[in-house]
RNA sequence: GCGGAAGUGGUGAAAUGGCAAACACACUAGCCUUAGGAGCUAGCGCCGAAAGGCUUGCGGGUUCAAGUCCCGCCUUCCGCACCA
């Protein structure tokens, strides 16, 4: 009895299976198609490999920013990589030698946090995440050459960070100095700026981050500051926004430094000003609370000391809360006076909380009449306000003086002794000359950009290859002892500075110079070091004797197209420009800049907000791929908005793209047999209007998409154009089925459709290509060429306007002459009716576009 | 405050100075059916029964013609900010 029931159940299940199988024939099944092709592609490691530099083809290096291996791709990645992948595939089809690599920015704090939380070693956690994300990328079908894969946490990679560090040390581009760092007392460790959120620790919402002085390693990026600034003008392939952000970050400022002697003391105060022309209006000197002179004065004055530490405290708090501009201006008089070198005037020296020690000289001359902040401060403390610049434009205003503070440089000097009457610009020049001649000042350019602090008191990063010896001081690790391996066995805790300092086997070494006992540096490098040169490593990823081969790098560089998020506009993109210049000066490369063109894609948002766990609006790529397929997911990412704009993720939209791909698939299923017939039966050459119409649309679509890839990158309209083409094919079902459209034309239509889809929906394109009997991988098939003759319309509809208002549409050949256009417009019934009884003053014909009648 | 970008249907959006709303989503109606996250057909900016009129943040301007160019303003987003 049991057996009978079992047999029956089996039969039903069997029937159901057959039934499902039949249904599958009619149904687009992305999972089946994509699994099949994923396996085939995985079995062909050469598919996405670049050819040797001797290939003779033009090279094209397309690069997407490498991800941090968090363990999960997010939609931002999918969008970024879908853009790059479409471009790479297109360039392959255009016959270029394409380098399209991927890697992992694998060092960083999250691995240590995960280690704490899950008791998993950072290395293990990171490598597992890399494996998981690589699987995701392969599932989506991105065309990376995995043979050049780079993971920055592996010794094969980070040994070259150390190597570069030593080369830069030799060139004086690495140095050590005391510096302020963010310190979380709860974590008992240093935090990166990004880990300080409104002055609080990112892990301890209630803990204020402190500033501490520590010995830190620095890269002398300021040695290249002017070149980094000037280079921006030449980076025409970079978004203006990014160039502007970098200019602001570099913050070049031209001005003058002037020494003010301190009355009754031997010292001088050096101030920086961009407005030396206003110096006769200086009615006080303002010092930063941490200025050395203030420290000296406070040392012998307990009362002053208390007040100054209050100012420092205020400044610190403001800095921590991230709202420095909102601080209430506050200061104390030092009781001392300074001498204005131009006129010998004695002016009081104050100490103010709005003056910063780390900009300029930490001291300013205060000119209340011509500076907003000085004005506010002078009002508060009743410091004299002396007007020394009068506006030139307005006579009436000049007589009574301008409204103060008058900050414009569009004026002439007054109350300035022999300089009266000069314009601001003239005065600046003259006053600088005088200062230089009398040796109390000079013209000076200062920058906001500071040297790059690279020390991190953390475990999961590149060990800094230096040794501290009591006899020999700082000793670099010799090249033949590289890499300094990051020890595996380590206990990660949240307390007590550099974790490496607690690994005795790591710390204790013999000094390479004297052979005596010495200690290793236990700080590791900022992870931005890793990402500053990784794209050079891709060109020669397996090199065990050098970071890369210069000749190979020279072939591939500069990167033709770099694609990533705008959040890297400053740090990563300045550091990697700096690194490129350093490598150039080391003689390793010839290019001055890493990337010819940069594209910054928009964010992926959902319900009007950036996707984030806390908002609960995260859409998982895995989920999308499982429901709609990889093709639909990535094609939606390109279709929903132009790539540079923010994209609002709407799942219904993905479903729509998936339905579209289903239509394409069914279309191919239906007509592929007809298309294949053409291989055996000669073309009759008899194609009616429908065939012509379809071919016209086809060639228009080719032209549109080709053009877009060449610069505009509006892939959303490319996808729309393919949809229009498919809609037309579908509307011509009767003619396609009946044979009215000949088999060779059907074949051509489907073949080109597959080619056009290849950059956007590579799985389906490969499937169609195979079904149509295409030769080799579609990726290597030549990109179709648009035939202008076939694309041309024989008749177009153009608007006829009367006084700029649309009144009729007339049909006419697009290449008809001006008279024909005018005639066509004038004979139209609607036009006649509107013109009747009036006078045509003028007829404007824009051939091929419009006719406008000016009528009275 | 400085710098940058953007404002178009119910939604995502499209439009070399020349028919505003292509392509899609959602919605409505109908058909088909293996009742599906399926397919097909049609409709779908606003007002209006229709004819027709109106419509690209607001106000000006240039032009035969402006979503597009120019001037002023408003709003939103992003970056920088007591930078001397």
PDB file of N, CA, C and O in Angstrom, chain A residues 106 117 129 132 165 179 185 366 415 513 539 558 580 588 614 616 621 638 645-646 670 692 709 771 785 811 823 837:
ATOM      1  N   UNK A 106      42.100  45.921   0.932  1.00  0.00           N
ATOM      2  CA  UNK A 106      41.749  44.913   1.930  1.00  0.00           C
ATOM      3  C   UNK A 106      42.239  45.172   3.351  1.00  0.00           C
ATOM      4  O   UNK A 106      41.929  44.396   4.258  1.00  0.00           O
ATOM      5  N   UNK A 117      34.501  41.155  17.386  1.00  0.00           N
ATOM      6  CA  UNK A 117      33.113  40.762  17.542  1.00  0.00           C
ATOM      7  C   UNK A 117      32.928  39.255  17.367  1.00  0.00           C
ATOM      8  O   UNK A 117      32.195  38.620  18.111  1.00  0.00           O
ATOM      9  N   UNK A 129      35.663  37.325   2.970  1.00  0.00           N
ATOM     10  CA  UNK A 129      34.843  38.369   2.339  1.00  0.00           C
ATOM     11  C   UNK A 129      35.203  38.553   0.875  1.00  0.00           C
ATOM     12  O   UNK A 129      34.332  38.754   0.021  1.00  0.00           O
ATOM     13  N   UNK A 132      33.682  35.838  -1.094  1.00  0.00           N
ATOM     14  CA  UNK A 132      32.232  36.002  -1.247  1.00  0.00           C
ATOM     15  C   UNK A 132      31.918  37.075  -2.292  1.00  0.00           C
ATOM     16  O   UNK A 132      31.045  36.895  -3.148  1.00  0.00           O
ATOM     17  N   UNK A 165      57.977  53.242   0.554  1.00  0.00           N
ATOM     18  CA  UNK A 165      58.225  54.032   1.763  1.00  0.00           C
ATOM     19  C   UNK A 165      59.731  54.289   1.913  1.00  0.00           C
ATOM     20  O   UNK A 165      60.162  55.415   2.165  1.00  0.00           O
ATOM     21  N   UNK A 179      52.683  65.280  16.225  1.00  0.00           N
ATOM     22  CA  UNK A 179      51.481  65.815  15.609  1.00  0.00           C
ATOM     23  C   UNK A 179      50.269  65.460  16.429  1.00  0.00           C
ATOM     24  O   UNK A 179      50.242  64.481  17.173  1.00  0.00           O
ATOM     25  N   UNK A 185      39.386  57.939  24.243  1.00  0.00           N
ATOM     26  CA  UNK A 185      39.818  57.384  25.534  1.00  0.00           C
ATOM     27  C   UNK A 185      39.172  56.021  25.818  1.00  0.00           C
ATOM     28  O   UNK A 185      39.768  55.182  26.501  1.00  0.00           O
ATOM     29  N   UNK A 366      44.965  92.531  12.722  1.00  0.00           N
ATOM     30  CA  UNK A 366      43.517  92.671  12.722  1.00  0.00           C
ATOM     31  C   UNK A 366      43.141  94.036  12.160  1.00  0.00           C
ATOM     32  O   UNK A 366      43.563  95.060  12.684  1.00  0.00           O
ATOM     33  N   UNK A 415      44.137 107.353   4.561  1.00  0.00           N
ATOM     34  CA  UNK A 415      44.746 107.250   5.896  1.00  0.00           C
ATOM     35  C   UNK A 415      45.966 106.330   5.896  1.00  0.00           C
ATOM     36  O   UNK A 415      46.208 105.641   6.886  1.00  0.00           O
ATOM     37  N   UNK A 513      72.302  47.985  11.221  1.00  0.00           N
ATOM     38  CA  UNK A 513      73.562  48.720  11.155  1.00  0.00           C
ATOM     39  C   UNK A 513      74.594  48.163  12.135  1.00  0.00           C
ATOM     40  O   UNK A 513      75.693  47.795  11.753  1.00  0.00           O
ATOM     41  N   UNK A 539      49.116  46.024 -13.973  1.00  0.00           N
ATOM     42  CA  UNK A 539      49.752  45.817 -15.275  1.00  0.00           C
ATOM     43  C   UNK A 539      50.795  44.705 -15.224  1.00  0.00           C
ATOM     44  O   UNK A 539      51.258  44.244 -16.257  1.00  0.00           O
ATOM     45  N   UNK A 558      48.625  56.502 -19.365  1.00  0.00           N
ATOM     46  CA  UNK A 558      47.678  56.633 -18.281  1.00  0.00           C
ATOM     47  C   UNK A 558      46.419  55.786 -18.487  1.00  0.00           C
ATOM     48  O   UNK A 558      46.142  55.356 -19.596  1.00  0.00           O
ATOM     49  N   UNK A 580      51.884  59.144  -8.290  1.00  0.00           N
ATOM     50  CA  UNK A 580      52.310  59.071  -9.686  1.00  0.00           C
ATOM     51  C   UNK A 580      53.496  59.995  -9.931  1.00  0.00           C
ATOM     52  O   UNK A 580      54.477  59.622 -10.589  1.00  0.00           O
ATOM     53  N   UNK A 588      60.370  55.527 -12.603  1.00  0.00           N
ATOM     54  CA  UNK A 588      59.672  54.264 -12.857  1.00  0.00           C
ATOM     55  C   UNK A 588      58.638  54.385 -13.962  1.00  0.00           C
ATOM     56  O   UNK A 588      58.262  53.385 -14.577  1.00  0.00           O
ATOM     57  N   UNK A 614      20.958  51.704   8.756  1.00  0.00           N
ATOM     58  CA  UNK A 614      20.181  52.363   9.802  1.00  0.00           C
ATOM     59  C   UNK A 614      18.823  52.832   9.275  1.00  0.00           C
ATOM     60  O   UNK A 614      17.851  52.873  10.018  1.00  0.00           O
ATOM     61  N   UNK A 616      17.283  51.263   6.906  1.00  0.00           N
ATOM     62  CA  UNK A 616      16.553  50.057   6.537  1.00  0.00           C
ATOM     63  C   UNK A 616      16.096  50.051   5.092  1.00  0.00           C
ATOM     64  O   UNK A 616      15.126  49.383   4.747  1.00  0.00           O
ATOM     65  N   UNK A 621      21.972  43.245  -3.841  1.00  0.00           N
ATOM     66  CA  UNK A 621      22.173  42.812  -5.222  1.00  0.00           C
ATOM     67  C   UNK A 621      21.849  41.318  -5.400  1.00  0.00           C
ATOM     68  O   UNK A 621      21.234  40.939  -6.393  1.00  0.00           O
ATOM     69  N   UNK A 638      21.684  50.812 -15.384  1.00  0.00           N
ATOM     70  CA  UNK A 638      22.077  51.735 -16.444  1.00  0.00           C
ATOM     71  C   UNK A 638      20.881  52.481 -17.010  1.00  0.00           C
ATOM     72  O   UNK A 638      21.016  53.583 -17.532  1.00  0.00           O
ATOM     73  N   UNK A 645      24.061  60.897 -12.632  1.00  0.00           N
ATOM     74  CA  UNK A 645      23.049  61.391 -11.699  1.00  0.00           C
ATOM     75  C   UNK A 645      22.720  60.370 -10.625  1.00  0.00           C
ATOM     76  O   UNK A 645      22.939  59.184 -10.811  1.00  0.00           O
ATOM     77  N   UNK A 646      22.125  60.836  -9.526  1.00  0.00           N
ATOM     78  CA  UNK A 646      21.679  59.894  -8.507  1.00  0.00           C
ATOM     79  C   UNK A 646      20.591  58.997  -9.091  1.00  0.00           C
ATOM     80  O   UNK A 646      19.809  59.433  -9.926  1.00  0.00           O
ATOM     81  N   UNK A 670      11.431  32.733 -31.398  1.00  0.00           N
ATOM     82  CA  UNK A 670      10.457  32.623 -32.471  1.00  0.00           C
ATOM     83  C   UNK A 670      11.092  32.775 -33.850  1.00  0.00           C
ATOM     84  O   UNK A 670      10.780  32.022 -34.765  1.00  0.00           O
ATOM     85  N   UNK A 692      12.601  47.468 -44.995  1.00  0.00           N
ATOM     86  CA  UNK A 692      13.333  48.720 -45.091  1.00  0.00           C
ATOM     87  C   UNK A 692      13.176  49.526 -43.805  1.00  0.00           C
ATOM     88  O   UNK A 692      14.131  50.099 -43.283  1.00  0.00           O
ATOM     89  N   UNK A 709      28.596  55.863 -26.666  1.00  0.00           N
ATOM     90  CA  UNK A 709      29.797  55.270 -26.076  1.00  0.00           C
ATOM     91  C   UNK A 709      31.004  56.162 -26.302  1.00  0.00           C
ATOM     92  O   UNK A 709      31.959  56.130 -25.534  1.00  0.00           O
ATOM     93  N   UNK A 771      22.563  31.041 -30.375  1.00  0.00           N
ATOM     94  CA  UNK A 771      21.371  30.543 -31.042  1.00  0.00           C
ATOM     95  C   UNK A 771      21.363  30.899 -32.531  1.00  0.00           C
ATOM     96  O   UNK A 771      20.844  30.178 -33.362  1.00  0.00           O
ATOM     97  N   UNK A 785      28.451  48.476 -37.625  1.00  0.00           N
ATOM     98  CA  UNK A 785      28.607  49.829 -38.178  1.00  0.00           C
ATOM     99  C   UNK A 785      27.269  50.295 -38.725  1.00  0.00           C
ATOM    100  O   UNK A 785      26.570  49.538 -39.373  1.00  0.00           O
ATOM    101  N   UNK A 811       4.502  66.464 -44.195  1.00  0.00           N
ATOM    102  CA  UNK A 811       5.463  65.409 -44.527  1.00  0.00           C
ATOM    103  C   UNK A 811       6.282  65.838 -45.732  1.00  0.00           C
ATOM    104  O   UNK A 811       5.748  66.381 -46.705  1.00  0.00           O
ATOM    105  N   UNK A 823       7.123  75.643 -49.719  1.00  0.00           N
ATOM    106  CA  UNK A 823       5.939  75.267 -50.491  1.00  0.00           C
ATOM    107  C   UNK A 823       5.065  74.300 -49.713  1.00  0.00           C
ATOM    108  O   UNK A 823       3.861  74.495 -49.584  1.00  0.00           O
ATOM    109  N   UNK A 837      -6.038  86.318 -45.294  1.00  0.00           N
ATOM    110  CA  UNK A 837      -6.344  87.698 -44.951  1.00  0.00           C
ATOM    111  C   UNK A 837      -5.231  88.417 -44.236  1.00  0.00           C
ATOM    112  O   UNK A 837      -5.383  89.573 -43.856  1.00  0.00           O
TER     113      UNK A 837
END
